[in-house]
Coordinates of C-alpha atoms and ligand atoms in Angstrom, one line a residue:
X665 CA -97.8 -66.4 76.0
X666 CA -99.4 -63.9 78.7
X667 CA -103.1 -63.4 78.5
X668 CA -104.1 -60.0 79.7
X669 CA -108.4 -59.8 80.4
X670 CA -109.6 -56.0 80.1
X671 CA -113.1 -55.8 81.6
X672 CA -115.3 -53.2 80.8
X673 CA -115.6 -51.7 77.3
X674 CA -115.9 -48.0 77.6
X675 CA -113.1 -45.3 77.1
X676 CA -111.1 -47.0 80.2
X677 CA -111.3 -50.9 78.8
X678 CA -110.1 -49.5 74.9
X679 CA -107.4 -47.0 76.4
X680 CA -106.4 -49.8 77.7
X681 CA -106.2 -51.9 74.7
X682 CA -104.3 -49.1 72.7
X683 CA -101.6 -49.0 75.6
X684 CA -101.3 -52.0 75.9
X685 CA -100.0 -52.7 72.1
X686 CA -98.1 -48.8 72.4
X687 CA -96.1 -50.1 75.8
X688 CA -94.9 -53.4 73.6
X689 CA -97.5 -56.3 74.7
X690 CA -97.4 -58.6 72.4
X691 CA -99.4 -61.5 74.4
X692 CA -103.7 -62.5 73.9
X693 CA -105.7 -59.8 74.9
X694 CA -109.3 -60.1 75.7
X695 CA -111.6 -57.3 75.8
X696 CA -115.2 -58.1 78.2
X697 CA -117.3 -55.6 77.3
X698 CA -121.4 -55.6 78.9
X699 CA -122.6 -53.2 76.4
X700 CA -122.8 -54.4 72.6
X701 CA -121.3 -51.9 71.0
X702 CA -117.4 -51.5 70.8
X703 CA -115.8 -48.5 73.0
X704 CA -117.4 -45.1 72.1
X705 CA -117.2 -41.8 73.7
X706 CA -119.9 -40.8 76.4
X707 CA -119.5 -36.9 76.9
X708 CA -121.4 -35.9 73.2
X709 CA -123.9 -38.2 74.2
X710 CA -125.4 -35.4 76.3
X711 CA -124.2 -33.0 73.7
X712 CA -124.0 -34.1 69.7
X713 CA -126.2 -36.8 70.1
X714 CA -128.8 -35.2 71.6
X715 CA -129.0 -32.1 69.5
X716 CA -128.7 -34.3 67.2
X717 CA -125.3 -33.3 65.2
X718 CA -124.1 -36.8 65.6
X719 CA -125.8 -40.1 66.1
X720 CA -122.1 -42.4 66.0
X721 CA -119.8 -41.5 69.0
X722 CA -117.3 -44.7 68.2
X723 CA -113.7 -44.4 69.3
X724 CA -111.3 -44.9 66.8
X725 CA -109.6 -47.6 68.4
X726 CA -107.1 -50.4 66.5
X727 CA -108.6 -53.3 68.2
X728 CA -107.3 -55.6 65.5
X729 CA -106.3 -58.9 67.2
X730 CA -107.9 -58.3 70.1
X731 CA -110.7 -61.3 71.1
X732 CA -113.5 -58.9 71.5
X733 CA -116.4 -60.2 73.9
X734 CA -119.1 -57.8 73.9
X735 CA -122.5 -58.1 75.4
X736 CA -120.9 -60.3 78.2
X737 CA -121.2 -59.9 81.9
X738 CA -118.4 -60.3 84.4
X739 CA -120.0 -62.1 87.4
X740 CA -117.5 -62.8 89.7
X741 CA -113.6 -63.2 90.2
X742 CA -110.5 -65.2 91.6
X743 CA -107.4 -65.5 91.5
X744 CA -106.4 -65.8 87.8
X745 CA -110.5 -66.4 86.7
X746 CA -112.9 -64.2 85.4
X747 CA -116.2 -65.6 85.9
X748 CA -118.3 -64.4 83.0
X749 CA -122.3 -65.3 82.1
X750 CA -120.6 -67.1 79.6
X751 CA -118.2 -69.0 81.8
X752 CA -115.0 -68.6 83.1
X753 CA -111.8 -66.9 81.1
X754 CA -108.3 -67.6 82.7
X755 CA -105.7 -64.3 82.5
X756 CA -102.3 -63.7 84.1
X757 CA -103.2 -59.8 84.1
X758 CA -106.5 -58.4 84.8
X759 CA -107.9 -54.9 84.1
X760 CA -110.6 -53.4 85.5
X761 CA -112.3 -51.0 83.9
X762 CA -116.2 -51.3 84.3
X763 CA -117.0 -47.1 84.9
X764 CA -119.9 -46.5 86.6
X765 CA -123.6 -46.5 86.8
X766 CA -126.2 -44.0 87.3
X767 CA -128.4 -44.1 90.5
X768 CA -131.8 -44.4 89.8
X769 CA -134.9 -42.7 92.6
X770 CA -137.5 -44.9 94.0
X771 CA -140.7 -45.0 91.4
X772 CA -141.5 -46.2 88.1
X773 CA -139.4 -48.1 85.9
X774 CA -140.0 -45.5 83.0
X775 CA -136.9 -43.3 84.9
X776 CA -134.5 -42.4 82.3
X777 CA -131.0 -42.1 82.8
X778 CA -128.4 -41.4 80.4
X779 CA -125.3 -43.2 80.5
X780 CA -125.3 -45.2 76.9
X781 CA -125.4 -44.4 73.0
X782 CA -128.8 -46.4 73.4
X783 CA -130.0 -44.4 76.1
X784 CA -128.9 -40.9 74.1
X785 CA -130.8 -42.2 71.1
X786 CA -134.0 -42.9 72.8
X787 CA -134.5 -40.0 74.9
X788 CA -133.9 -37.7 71.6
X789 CA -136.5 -39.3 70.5
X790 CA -138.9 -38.2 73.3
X791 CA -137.3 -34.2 72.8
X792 CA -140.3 -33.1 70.5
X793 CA -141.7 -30.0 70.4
X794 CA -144.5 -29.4 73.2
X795 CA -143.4 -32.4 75.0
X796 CA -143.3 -32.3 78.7
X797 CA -139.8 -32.9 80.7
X798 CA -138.7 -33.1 84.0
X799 CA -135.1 -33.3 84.9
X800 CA -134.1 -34.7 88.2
X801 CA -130.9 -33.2 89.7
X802 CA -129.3 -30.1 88.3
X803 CA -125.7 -31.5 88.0
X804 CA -123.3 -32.1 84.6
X805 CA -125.8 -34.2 82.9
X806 CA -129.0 -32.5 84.2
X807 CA -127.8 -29.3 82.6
X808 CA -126.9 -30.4 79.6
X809 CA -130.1 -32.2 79.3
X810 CA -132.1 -29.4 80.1
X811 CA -130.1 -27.3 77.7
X812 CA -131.2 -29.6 74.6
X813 CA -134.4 -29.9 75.9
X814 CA -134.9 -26.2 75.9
X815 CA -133.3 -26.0 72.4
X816 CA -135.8 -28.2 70.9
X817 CA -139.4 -26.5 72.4
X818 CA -139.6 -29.2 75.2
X819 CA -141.2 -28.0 78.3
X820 CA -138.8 -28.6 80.9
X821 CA -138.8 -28.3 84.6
X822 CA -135.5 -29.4 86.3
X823 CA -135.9 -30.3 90.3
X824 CA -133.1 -29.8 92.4
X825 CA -132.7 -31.3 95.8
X826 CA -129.7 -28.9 96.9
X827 CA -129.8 -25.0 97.0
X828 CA -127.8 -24.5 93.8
X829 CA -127.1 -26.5 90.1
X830 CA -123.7 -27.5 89.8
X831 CA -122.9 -28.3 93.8
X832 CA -119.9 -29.8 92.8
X833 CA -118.9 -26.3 92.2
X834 CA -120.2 -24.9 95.8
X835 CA -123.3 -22.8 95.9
X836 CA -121.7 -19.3 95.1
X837 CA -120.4 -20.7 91.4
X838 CA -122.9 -22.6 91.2
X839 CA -125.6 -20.0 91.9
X840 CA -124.7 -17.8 89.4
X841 CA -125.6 -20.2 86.9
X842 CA -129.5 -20.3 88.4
X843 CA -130.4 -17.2 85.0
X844 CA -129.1 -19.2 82.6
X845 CA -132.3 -21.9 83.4
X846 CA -135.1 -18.7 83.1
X847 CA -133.2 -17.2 80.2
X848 CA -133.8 -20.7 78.5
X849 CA -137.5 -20.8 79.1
X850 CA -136.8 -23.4 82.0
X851 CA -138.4 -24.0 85.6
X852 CA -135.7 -24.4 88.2
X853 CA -137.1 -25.8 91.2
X854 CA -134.6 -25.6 93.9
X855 CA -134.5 -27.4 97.5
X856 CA -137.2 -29.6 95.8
X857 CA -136.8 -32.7 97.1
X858 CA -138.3 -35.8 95.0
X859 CA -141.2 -38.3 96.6
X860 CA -141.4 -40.4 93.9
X861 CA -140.8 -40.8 90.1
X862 CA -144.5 -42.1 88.8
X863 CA -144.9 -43.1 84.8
X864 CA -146.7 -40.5 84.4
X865 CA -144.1 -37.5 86.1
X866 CA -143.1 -36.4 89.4
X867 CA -144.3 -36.3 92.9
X868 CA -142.0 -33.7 95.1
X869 CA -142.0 -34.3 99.0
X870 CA -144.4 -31.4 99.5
X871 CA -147.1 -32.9 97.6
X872 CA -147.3 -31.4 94.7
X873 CA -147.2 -33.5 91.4
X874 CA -145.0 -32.5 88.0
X875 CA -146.9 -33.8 85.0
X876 CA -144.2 -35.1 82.6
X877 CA -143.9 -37.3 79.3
X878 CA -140.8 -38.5 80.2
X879 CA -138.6 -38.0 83.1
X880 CA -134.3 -38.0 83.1
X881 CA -132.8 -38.5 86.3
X882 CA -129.4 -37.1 86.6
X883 CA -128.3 -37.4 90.5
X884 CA -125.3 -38.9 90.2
X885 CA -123.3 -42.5 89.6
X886 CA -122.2 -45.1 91.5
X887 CA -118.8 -47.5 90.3
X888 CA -120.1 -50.4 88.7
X889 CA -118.3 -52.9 90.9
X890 CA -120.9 -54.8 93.1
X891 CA -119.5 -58.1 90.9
X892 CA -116.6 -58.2 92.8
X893 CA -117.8 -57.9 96.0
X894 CA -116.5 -62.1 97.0
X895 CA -113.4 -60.8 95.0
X896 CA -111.4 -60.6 97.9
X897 CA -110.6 -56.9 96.8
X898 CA -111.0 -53.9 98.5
X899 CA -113.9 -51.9 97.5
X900 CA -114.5 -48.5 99.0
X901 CA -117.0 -46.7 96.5
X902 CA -114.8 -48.3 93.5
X903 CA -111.9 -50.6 92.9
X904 CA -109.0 -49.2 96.0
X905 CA -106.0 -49.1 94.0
X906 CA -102.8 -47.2 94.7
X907 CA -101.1 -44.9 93.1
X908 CA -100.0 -47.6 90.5
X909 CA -103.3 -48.3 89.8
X910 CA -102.8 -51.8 91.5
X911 CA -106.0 -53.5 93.3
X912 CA -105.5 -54.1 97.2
X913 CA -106.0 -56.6 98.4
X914 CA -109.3 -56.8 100.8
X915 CA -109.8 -56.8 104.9
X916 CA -110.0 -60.0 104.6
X917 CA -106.5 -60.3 102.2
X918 CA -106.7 -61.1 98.7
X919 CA -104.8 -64.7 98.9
X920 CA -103.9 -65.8 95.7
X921 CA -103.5 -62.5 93.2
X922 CA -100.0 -61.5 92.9
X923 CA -99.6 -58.0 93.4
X924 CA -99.7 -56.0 90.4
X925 CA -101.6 -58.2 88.2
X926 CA -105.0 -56.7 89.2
X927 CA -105.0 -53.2 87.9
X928 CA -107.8 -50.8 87.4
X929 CA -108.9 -47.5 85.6
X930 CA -111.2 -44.8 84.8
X931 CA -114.7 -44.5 86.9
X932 CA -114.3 -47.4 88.3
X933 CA -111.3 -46.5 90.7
X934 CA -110.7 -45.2 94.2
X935 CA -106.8 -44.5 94.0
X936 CA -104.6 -43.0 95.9
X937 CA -103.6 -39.5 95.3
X938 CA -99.8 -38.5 96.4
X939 CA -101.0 -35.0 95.2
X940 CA -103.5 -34.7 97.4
X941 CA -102.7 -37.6 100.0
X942 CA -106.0 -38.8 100.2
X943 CA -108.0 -41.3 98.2
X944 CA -110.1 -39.7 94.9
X945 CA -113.1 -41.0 92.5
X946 CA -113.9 -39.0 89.9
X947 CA -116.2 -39.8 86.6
X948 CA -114.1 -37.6 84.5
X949 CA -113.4 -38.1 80.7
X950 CA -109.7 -37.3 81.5
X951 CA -109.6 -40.0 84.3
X952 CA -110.6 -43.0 81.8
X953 CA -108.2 -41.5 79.2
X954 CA -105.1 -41.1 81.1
X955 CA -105.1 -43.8 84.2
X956 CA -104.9 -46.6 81.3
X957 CA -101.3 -45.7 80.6
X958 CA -100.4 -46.1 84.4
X959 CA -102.1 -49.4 84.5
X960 CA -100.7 -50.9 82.2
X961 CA -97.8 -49.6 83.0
X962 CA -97.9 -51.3 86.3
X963 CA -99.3 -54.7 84.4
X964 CA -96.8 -55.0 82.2
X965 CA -93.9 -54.4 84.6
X966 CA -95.3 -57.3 87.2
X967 CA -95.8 -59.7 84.3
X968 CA -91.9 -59.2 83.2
X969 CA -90.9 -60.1 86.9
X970 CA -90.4 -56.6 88.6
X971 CA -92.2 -54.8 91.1
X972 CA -95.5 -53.4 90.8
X973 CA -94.5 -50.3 92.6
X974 CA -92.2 -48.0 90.8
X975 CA -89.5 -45.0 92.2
X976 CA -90.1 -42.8 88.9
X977 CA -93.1 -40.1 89.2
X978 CA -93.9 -40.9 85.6
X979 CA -95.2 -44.8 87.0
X980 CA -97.2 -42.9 89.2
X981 CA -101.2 -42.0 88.6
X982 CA -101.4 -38.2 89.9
X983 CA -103.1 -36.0 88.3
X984 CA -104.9 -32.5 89.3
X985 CA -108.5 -33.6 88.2
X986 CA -110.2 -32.2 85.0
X987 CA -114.0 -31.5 83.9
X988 CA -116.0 -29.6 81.5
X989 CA -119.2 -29.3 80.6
X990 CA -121.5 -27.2 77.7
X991 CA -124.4 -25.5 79.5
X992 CA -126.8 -23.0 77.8
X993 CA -124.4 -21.8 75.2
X994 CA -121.6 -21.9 77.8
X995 CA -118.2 -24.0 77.9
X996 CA -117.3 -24.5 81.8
X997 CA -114.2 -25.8 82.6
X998 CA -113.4 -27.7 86.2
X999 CA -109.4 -28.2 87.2
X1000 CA -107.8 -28.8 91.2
X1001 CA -109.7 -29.9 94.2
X1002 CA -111.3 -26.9 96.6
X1003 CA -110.7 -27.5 100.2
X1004 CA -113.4 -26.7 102.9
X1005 CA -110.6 -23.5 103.8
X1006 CA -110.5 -22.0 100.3
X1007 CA -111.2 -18.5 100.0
X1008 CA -113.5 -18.2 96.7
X1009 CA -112.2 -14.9 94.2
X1010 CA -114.1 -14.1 91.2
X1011 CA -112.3 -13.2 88.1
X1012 CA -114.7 -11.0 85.7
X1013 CA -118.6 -10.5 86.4
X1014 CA -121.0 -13.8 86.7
X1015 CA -123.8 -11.2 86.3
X1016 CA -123.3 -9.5 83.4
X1017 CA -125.3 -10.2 80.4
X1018 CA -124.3 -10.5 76.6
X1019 CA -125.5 -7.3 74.5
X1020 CA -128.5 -7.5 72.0
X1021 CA -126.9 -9.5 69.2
X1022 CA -123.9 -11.1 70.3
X1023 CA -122.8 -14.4 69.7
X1024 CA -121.1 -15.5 72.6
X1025 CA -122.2 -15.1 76.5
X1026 CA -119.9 -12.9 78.6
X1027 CA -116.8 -15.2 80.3
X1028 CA -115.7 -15.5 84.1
X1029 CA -113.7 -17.3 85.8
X1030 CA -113.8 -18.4 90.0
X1031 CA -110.7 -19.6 91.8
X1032 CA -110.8 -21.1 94.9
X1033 CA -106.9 -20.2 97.2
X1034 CA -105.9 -22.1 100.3
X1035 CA -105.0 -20.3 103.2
X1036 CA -101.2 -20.3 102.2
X1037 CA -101.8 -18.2 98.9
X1038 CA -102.2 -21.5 96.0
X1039 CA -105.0 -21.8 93.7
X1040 CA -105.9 -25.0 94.4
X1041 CA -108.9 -25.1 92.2
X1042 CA -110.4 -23.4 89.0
X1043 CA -113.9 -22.9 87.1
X1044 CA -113.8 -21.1 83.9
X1045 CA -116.9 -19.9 82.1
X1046 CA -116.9 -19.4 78.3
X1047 CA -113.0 -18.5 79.1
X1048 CA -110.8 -21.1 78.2
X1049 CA -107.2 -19.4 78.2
X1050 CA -108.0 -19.2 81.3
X1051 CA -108.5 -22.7 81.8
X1052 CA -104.9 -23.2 80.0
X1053 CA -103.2 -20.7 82.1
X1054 CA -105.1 -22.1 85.1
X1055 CA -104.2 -26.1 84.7
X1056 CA -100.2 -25.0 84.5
X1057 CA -100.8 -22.9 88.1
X1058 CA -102.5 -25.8 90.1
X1059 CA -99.6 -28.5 88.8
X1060 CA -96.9 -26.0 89.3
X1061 CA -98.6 -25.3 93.1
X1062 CA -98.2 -21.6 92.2
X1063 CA -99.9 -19.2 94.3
X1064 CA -101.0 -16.4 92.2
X1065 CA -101.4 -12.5 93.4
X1066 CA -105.1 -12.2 93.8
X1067 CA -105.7 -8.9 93.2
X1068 CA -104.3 -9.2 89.3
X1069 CA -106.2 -13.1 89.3
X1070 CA -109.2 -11.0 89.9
X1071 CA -108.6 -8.7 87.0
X1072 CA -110.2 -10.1 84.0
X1073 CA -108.0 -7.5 81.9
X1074 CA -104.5 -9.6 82.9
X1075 CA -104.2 -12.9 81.0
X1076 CA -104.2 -15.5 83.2
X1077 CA -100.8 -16.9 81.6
X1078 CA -99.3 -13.7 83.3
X1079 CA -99.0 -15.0 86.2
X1080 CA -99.3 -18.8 85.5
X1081 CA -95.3 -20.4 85.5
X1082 CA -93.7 -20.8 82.2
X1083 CA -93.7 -24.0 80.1
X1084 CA -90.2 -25.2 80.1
Ligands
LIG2549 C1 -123.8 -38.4 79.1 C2 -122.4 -38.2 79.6 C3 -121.8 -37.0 79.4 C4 -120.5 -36.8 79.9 N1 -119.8 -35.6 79.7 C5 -118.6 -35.5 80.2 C6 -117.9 -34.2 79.9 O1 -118.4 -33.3 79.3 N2 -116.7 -34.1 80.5 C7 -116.1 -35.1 81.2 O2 -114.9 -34.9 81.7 N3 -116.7 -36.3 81.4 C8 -117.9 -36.5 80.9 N4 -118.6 -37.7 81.2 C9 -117.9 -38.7 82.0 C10 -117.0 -39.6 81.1 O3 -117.7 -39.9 79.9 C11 -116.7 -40.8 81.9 O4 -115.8 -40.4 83.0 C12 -116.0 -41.9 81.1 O5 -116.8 -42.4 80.1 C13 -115.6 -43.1 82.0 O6 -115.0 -44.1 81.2 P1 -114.9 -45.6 81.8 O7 -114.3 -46.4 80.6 O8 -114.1 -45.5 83.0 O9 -116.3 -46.0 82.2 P2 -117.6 -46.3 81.2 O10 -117.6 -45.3 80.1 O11 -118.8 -46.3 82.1 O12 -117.3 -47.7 80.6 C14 -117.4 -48.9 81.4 C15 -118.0 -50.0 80.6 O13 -117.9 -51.2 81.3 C16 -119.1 -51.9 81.1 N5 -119.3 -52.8 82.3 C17 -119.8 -52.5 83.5 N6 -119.9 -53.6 84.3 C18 -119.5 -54.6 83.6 C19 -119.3 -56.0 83.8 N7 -119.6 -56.5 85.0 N8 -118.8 -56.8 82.8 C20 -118.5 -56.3 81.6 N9 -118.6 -54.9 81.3 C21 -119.1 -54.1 82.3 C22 -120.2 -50.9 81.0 O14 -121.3 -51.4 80.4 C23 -119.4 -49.8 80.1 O15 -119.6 -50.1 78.8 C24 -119.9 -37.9 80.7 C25 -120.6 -39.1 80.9 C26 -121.8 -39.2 80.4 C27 -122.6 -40.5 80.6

């Protein structure tokens, strides 16, 4: 009987699990998981869990049957060996799935990052009223911090190194989002670079020093795969896979694994995009919950004898990335990939502000056209039909009129290509 290894228990590793048992494996599975707790989900960490609405983000996974070893480390691997801190597990297939971590700044130890349940619970804890925060980086998770922080009478300050929150949106889309930190009672400090994180707050470059009770650093992850650096696998800012989600093997050639019986997914990838014909990481929800069907795919299909590689799209991981986010009251919504020739268009008014009383802030939407006429990337605000319409355009390649894009009065879905 076929023993299949999944390493790394997050939304990836029990994907994983689930299609494993859908696509008809009936073999051993093992499920290496560093973290004690079995797979949750991370996005309402930043979100329910901090406001508070939630406090159990568990995924309701059947992991019936499945020899569950949490709270142990991968260390190291071979061909057809896991090397664990609590010794070695033999597998014929082998899924990686370990995500990623978050970078921490030079400083004290007391840094907080937010990346686990436990780390969600503990930092709620600090978000009393009158308490002092400083937020370092003004990305996803900065913003989301800042916005519970705000909710709950903290003091925040939130110190961005860049000219703009939300870079990964450019500095236009990402500008317009610079009232929504005053309107909340919140100091943005932009082009602030960071000295030092000290236990008692934060020293910026220029000198000055940001008292704090507790400060979250949000600037970013890295893949958590410095374990399998001796692998013999290629490692370029995450597992390199291809578009089958198979490892590859190394410069140095990874004798000994059969092709195919290596696969990865989620965070912890660098695969290879057909659509885009490059090589993508993303730490995207979507990512973690879709790639697990493609690896598995590609598992199961070496283990029965065949090829690794498949001639059917459907075998093939190729998606148009996804992202959102809830900001100050906001739902933002990130689809496609911009390219540095995109010609921005706004759809609606980024400046307008929601009348005395009402309960939702104005939408807009940005989309971002290459040269040749197709939206090639999307960011909705507080409009997500938009975001609906908007996903079936960058699939479809569709290359939208701009003038009526830029109309907020024409649905989207007008000009997006029909389902079928
Ligand atoms: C606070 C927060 C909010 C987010 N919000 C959003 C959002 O709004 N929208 C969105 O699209 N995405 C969001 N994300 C990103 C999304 O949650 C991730 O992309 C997703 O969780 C990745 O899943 P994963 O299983 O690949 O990795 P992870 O969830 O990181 O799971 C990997 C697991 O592997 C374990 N592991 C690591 N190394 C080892 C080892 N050597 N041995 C054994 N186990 C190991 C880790 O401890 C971890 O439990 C958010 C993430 C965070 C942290």
């Amino acid at each position: 009987m076929d023993r299949i290894v999944v390493v790394g228990g997050g939304l990836a590793g029990g994907r994983t699990v689930v299609e494993l048992r859908e696509q008809g494996f009936s073999g051993a599975i093992t499920l290496v998981g560093a973290e004690e707790h079995r797979p949750y989900d991370r996005p309402p960490l930043s979100k329910a869990v901090l406001s508070g609405r939630t406090d159990d983000t568990t995924l309701p996974f059947d992991l019936d049957g499945v020899e569950l070893l949490l709270g142990r480390h991968a260390t190291g691997l071979r061909p057809g060996v896991l090397e664990t801190d609590g010794g070695p597990i033999e597998f014929d297939g082998l899924v990686l799935a370990t995500g990623a971590a978050p970078v921490r700044l030079p400083g004290s130890a007391d840094q907080r990052v937010l990346r686990t349940i436990d780390d969600a619970r503990a930092l709620r804890e600090t978000l009393r009223p009158g308490a002092r925060l400083v937020v370092v980086g003004a990305g996803w998770i900065g913003a989301e911090v800042a916005t519970h922080a705000a909710a709950h009478e903290v003091a925040v300050t939130v110190v961005e190194a860049g000219a703009s929150p939300l870079l990964a949106l450019g500095p236009v889309v990402g500008g317009h989002t610079v009232p929504w930190y005053s309107a909340a009672g919140i100091d943005l400090r932009l082009g602030a670079a960071v000295a030092q994180i000290r236990s008692d707050g934060v020293e910026l470059a220029g000198g000055e020093f940001l008292p704090a009770d507790a400060v979250v650093v949000g600037v970013g992850v890295r893949p958590d795969v410095s374990w399998l650096e001796s692998s013999g696998l290629a490692l370029d800012r995450g597992v390199v896979v291809d578009e089958w989600m198979s490892a590859v093997p190394g410069a140095g050639g990874a004798g000994g694994y059969r092709p195919g019986s290596v696969v990865g997914a989620g965070d912890c990838t660098a695969w290879w995009s057909r659509r885009y014909e490059r090589r993508m990481r993303v730490e995207h929800w979507e990512c973690a919950q879709e790639s697990p069907r493609v690896a598995v795919a590609t598992l199961l299909r070496t283990l029965a004898g065949g090829q690794p590689s498949s001639e059917s799209p459907d075998d093939i991981y190729n998606p148009v990335p996804y992202f959102w986010s809830q900001q100050f009251g906001r739902m933002i919504q990130f689809a496609g990939l911009p390219g540095p020739d995109s010609t921005l268009v706004l759809r609606g008014d980024p400046t307008a502000v929601a009348p005395p009383g009402a309960k939702k802030a104005p939408g807009w939407s940005a989309g971002w056209f290459a040269p040749d006429g197709r939206l090639v990337a999307l960011a909705t605000v507080a409009r997500p039909l938009d975001m609906v319409a908007g996903r079936r355009m960058l699939l479809a390649d569709a290359a939208p009129d701009v003038a009526r894009f830029s109309d907020p009065g024409i649905a989207l879905k007008e000009l997006a290509p029909q389902p079928a």
